[in-house]
Coordinates of C-alpha atoms and ligand atoms in Angstrom, one line a residue:
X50 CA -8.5 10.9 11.0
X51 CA -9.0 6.8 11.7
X52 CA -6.9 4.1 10.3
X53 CA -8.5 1.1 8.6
X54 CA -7.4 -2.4 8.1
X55 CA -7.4 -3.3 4.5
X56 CA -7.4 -6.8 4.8
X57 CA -10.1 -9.8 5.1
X58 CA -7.6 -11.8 7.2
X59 CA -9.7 -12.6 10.5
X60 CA -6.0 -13.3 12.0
X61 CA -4.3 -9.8 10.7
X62 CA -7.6 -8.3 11.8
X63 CA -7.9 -9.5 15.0
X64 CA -4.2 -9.0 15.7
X65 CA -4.5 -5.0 14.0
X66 CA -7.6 -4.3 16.1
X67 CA -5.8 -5.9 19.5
X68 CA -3.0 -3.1 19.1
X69 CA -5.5 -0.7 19.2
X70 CA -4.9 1.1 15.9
X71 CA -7.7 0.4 13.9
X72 CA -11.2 1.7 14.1
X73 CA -12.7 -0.1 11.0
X74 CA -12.0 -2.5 8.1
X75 CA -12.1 -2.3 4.5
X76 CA -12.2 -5.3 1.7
X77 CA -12.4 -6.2 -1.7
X78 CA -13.4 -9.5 -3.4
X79 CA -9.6 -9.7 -4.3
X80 CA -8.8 -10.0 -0.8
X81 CA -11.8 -12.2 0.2
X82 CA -10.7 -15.1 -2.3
X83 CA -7.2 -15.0 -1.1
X84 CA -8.5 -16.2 2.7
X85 CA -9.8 -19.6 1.7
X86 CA -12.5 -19.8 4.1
X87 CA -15.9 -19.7 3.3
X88 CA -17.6 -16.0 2.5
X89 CA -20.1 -15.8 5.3
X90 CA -17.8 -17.6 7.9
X91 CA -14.6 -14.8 7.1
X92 CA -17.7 -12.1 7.1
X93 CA -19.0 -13.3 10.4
X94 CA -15.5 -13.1 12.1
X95 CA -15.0 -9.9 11.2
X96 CA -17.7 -8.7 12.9
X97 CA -17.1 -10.4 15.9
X98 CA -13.8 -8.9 16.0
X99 CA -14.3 -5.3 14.9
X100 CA -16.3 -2.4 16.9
X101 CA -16.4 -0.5 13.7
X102 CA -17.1 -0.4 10.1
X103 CA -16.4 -3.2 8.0
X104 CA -16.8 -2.5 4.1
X105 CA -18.1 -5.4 2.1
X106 CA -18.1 -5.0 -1.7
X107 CA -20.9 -6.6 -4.0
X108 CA -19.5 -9.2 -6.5
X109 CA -22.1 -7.6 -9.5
X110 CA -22.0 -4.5 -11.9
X111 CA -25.3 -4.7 -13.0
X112 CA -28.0 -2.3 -11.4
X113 CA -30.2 -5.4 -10.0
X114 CA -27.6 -7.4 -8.4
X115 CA -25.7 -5.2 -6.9
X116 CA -28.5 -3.5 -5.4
X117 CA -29.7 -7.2 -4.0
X118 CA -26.2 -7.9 -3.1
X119 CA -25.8 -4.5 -1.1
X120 CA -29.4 -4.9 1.2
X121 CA -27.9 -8.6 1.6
X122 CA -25.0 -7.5 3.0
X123 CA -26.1 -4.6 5.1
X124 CA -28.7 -6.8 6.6
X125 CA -26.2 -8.9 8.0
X126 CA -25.0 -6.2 10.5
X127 CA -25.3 -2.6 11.1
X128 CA -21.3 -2.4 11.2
X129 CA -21.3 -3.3 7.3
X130 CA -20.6 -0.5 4.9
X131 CA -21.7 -1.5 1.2
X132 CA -18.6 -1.0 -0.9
X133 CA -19.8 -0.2 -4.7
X134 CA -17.6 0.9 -7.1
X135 CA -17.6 3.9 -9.5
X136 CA -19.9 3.0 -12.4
X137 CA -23.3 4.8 -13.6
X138 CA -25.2 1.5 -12.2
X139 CA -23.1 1.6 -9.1
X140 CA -24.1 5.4 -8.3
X141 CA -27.8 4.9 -8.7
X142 CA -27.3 2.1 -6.5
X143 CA -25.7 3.8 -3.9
X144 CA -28.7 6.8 -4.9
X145 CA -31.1 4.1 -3.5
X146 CA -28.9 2.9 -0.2
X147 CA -28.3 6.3 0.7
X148 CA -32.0 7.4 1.0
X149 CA -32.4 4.3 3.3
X150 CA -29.6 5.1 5.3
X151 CA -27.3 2.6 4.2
X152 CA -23.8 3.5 4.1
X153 CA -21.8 2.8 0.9
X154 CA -18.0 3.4 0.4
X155 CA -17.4 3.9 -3.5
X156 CA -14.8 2.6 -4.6
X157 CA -12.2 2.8 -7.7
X158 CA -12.4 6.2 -7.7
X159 CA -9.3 7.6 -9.8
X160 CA -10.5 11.4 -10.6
X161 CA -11.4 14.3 -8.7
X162 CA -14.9 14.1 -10.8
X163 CA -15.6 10.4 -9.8
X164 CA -15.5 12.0 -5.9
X165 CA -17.8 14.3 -6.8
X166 CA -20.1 12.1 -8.5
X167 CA -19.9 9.2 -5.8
X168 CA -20.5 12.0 -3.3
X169 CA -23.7 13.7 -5.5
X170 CA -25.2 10.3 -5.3
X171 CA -24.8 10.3 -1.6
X172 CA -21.9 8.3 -0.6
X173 CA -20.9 7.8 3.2
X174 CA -17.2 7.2 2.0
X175 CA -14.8 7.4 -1.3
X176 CA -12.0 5.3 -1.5
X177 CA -9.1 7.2 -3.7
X178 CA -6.6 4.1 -4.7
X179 CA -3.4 6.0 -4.0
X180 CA -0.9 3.5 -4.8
X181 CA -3.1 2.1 -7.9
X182 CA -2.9 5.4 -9.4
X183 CA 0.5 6.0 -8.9
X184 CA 1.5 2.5 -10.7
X185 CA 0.7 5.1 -13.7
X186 CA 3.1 7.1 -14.7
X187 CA 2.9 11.1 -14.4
X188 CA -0.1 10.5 -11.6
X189 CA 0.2 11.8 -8.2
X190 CA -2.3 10.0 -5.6
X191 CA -1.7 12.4 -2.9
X192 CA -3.0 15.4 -5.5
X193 CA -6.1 13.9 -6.0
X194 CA -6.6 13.1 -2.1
X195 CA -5.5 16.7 -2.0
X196 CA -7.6 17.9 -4.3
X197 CA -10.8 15.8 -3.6
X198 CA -10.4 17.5 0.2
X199 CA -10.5 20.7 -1.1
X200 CA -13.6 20.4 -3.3
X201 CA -15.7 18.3 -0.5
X202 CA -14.8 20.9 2.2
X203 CA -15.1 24.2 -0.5
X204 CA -18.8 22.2 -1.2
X205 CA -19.5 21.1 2.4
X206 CA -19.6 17.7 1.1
X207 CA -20.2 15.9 4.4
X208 CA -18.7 12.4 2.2
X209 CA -15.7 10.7 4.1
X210 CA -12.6 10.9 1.8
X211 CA -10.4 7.3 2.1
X212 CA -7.1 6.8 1.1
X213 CA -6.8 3.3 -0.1
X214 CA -4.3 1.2 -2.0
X215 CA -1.8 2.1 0.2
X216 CA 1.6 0.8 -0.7
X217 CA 3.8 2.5 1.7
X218 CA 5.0 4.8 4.4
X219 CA 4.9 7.5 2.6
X220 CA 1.6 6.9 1.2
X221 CA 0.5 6.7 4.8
X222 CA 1.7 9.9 5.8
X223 CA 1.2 11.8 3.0
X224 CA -2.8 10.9 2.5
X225 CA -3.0 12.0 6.3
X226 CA -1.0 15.1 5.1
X227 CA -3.0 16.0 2.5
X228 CA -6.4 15.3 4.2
X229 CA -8.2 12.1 4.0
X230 CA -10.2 11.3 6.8
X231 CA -9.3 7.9 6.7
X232 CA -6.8 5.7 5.5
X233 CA -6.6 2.2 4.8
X234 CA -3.3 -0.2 4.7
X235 CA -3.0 -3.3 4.3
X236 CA -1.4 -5.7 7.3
X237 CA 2.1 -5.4 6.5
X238 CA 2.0 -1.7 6.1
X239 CA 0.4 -1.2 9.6
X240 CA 3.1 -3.5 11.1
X241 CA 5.7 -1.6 9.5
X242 CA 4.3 1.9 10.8
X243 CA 4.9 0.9 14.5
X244 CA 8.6 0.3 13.8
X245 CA 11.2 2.9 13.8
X246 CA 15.3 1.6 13.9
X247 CA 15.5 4.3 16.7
X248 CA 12.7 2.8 18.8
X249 CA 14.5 -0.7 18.7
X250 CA 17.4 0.8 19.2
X251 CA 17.1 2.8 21.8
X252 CA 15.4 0.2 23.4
X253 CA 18.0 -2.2 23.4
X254 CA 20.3 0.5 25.0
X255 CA 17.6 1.1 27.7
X256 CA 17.5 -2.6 28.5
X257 CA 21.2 -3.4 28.4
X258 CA 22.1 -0.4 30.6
X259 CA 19.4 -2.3 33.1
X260 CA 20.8 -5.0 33.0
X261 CA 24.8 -3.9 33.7
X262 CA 23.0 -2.0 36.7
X263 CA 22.5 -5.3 39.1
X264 CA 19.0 -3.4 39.7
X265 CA 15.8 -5.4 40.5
X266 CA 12.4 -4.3 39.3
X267 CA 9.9 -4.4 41.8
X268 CA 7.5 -6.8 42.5
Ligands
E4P171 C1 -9.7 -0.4 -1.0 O1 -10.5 -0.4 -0.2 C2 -9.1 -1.6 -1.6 O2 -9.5 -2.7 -0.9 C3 -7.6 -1.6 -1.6 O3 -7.0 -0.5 -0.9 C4 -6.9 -1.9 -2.9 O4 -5.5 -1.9 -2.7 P1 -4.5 -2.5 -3.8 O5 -4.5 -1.5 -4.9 O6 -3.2 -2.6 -3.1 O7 -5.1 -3.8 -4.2

C-alpha cells in the first residue's frame, strides 16, 4: 500500500515527503484556496518537491470544461493525475483520458456502485471519502473500502482503491486493514501517526539513563 499527502501546502508537502513517508499527493480545490498562493505557482512546487503522483482536480462539472481543464492539467507534468469527480459528465470524461492514457483519480465516490462505475469508465484511482461518509449517521467508511476491494479484486478491476477523507488514526489503520491500496491523510494526521507516548517515553528513559552513565559517544 502507499500513503499520500492530502494537502496543497508546498511547506506540509515538502516536510511529509522529507520524512520519507509519502509517495504521492492528493488535492482538492477546497484545499488549493486555503494556500493563498497563486494556482500555477502552488502546482509548480508540488512538482518540484514530489517524485510521485500529484492529483489535480478540475474546477468544472460540465462535459467541455472539465475535459479542457483535465488535458490542461496533465500537460503540465506527467506526475499529474486528473482528479474528476463522480458525475455522468465526469465518467465520460475520464472515458476519454483513459483511452489516452491519462490517469484520473475519481473522486466523491460514496457507494460501492460509484466504484464500479468510476472503474467501468476506466479510472486509474477512486477516492472513497471515509471520514465524509461517516459524518452520516448509520454509514461505515471502512465497509465500503471493504467492500469496493472485494468487488475490484472478485472483477480483476486493475482500478487503485484510495482511502481519502481521513479524519483519524483509526481511519488510517483501518482503510489499510480493510484494503485500499492507498491512503490519503491530511498533514496533521501523518504527523500524528509517527507518535506513540511509548516511543517518547521510552526515549526519554534511554537518554536520561545516558546521561547518569558519565559515558561519551564517540567521535
Ligand atoms: C480526497 O482526495 C480529498 O482531497 C480529501 O480526502 C477530502 O477530505 P475531507 O473530507 O477531510 O475534506
Amino acid at each position: 500500500m502507499e500513503l499520500f499527502l492530502d494537502s496543497a501546502d508546498p511547506q506540509q508537502v515538502k516536510t511529509a515527503w522529507d520524512w520519507g513517508v509519502i509517495q504521492g499527493v492528493t488535492t482538492n480545490p477546497s484545499l488549493l484556496a486555503s494556500v493563498g498562493k497563486p494556482y500555477i505557482e502552488v502546482v509548480n512546487e508540488l512538482i518540484q518537491i514530489v517524485d510521485g503522483s500529484i492529483s489535480l482536480e478540475v474546477i468544472a462539472t460540465d462535459f467541455e470544461t472539465m475535459l479542457q481543464q483535465a488535458r490542461t492539467l496533465a500537460a503540465l507534468s506527467r506526475k499529474i493525475v486528473v482528479k474528476i469527480p463522480c458525475t455522468t459528465d465526469g465518467l465520460k470524461v475520464v472515458k476519454i483520458l483513459s483511452a489516452q492514457k491519462i490517469k484520473t483519480n475519481v473522486t466523491l465516490v460514496f457507494s460501492l456502485s460509484q466504484a464500479i462505475l468510476a472503474a467501468k469508465a476506466g479510472a486509474t484511482y477512486a477516492s472513497v471519502f471515509v471520514g465524509r461518509l461517516e459524518d452520516m449517521a448509520e454509514h461505515s467508511g471502512d465497509e465500503l473500502v471493504s467492500q469496493v476491494r472485494t468487488a475490484y479484486d472478485d472483477s480483476l478491476i486493475p482500478t487503485k482503491l484510495v482511502a481519502a477523507s481521513i479524519r483519524n488514526e483509526n481511519h488510517f489503520e483501518q482503510s489499510i486493514l480493510t484494503g485500499a491500496d492507498i491512503v490519503t491523510a491530511p498533514f496533521p494526521i501523518v504527523e500524528k501517526l509517527v507518535r506513540h507516548q511509548l516511543t517518547d517515553a521510552g526515549l526519554q528513559r534511554f537518554l536520561d539513563d545516558w546521561a547518569r552513565s558519565g559515558l561519551e559517544f564517540p567521535g
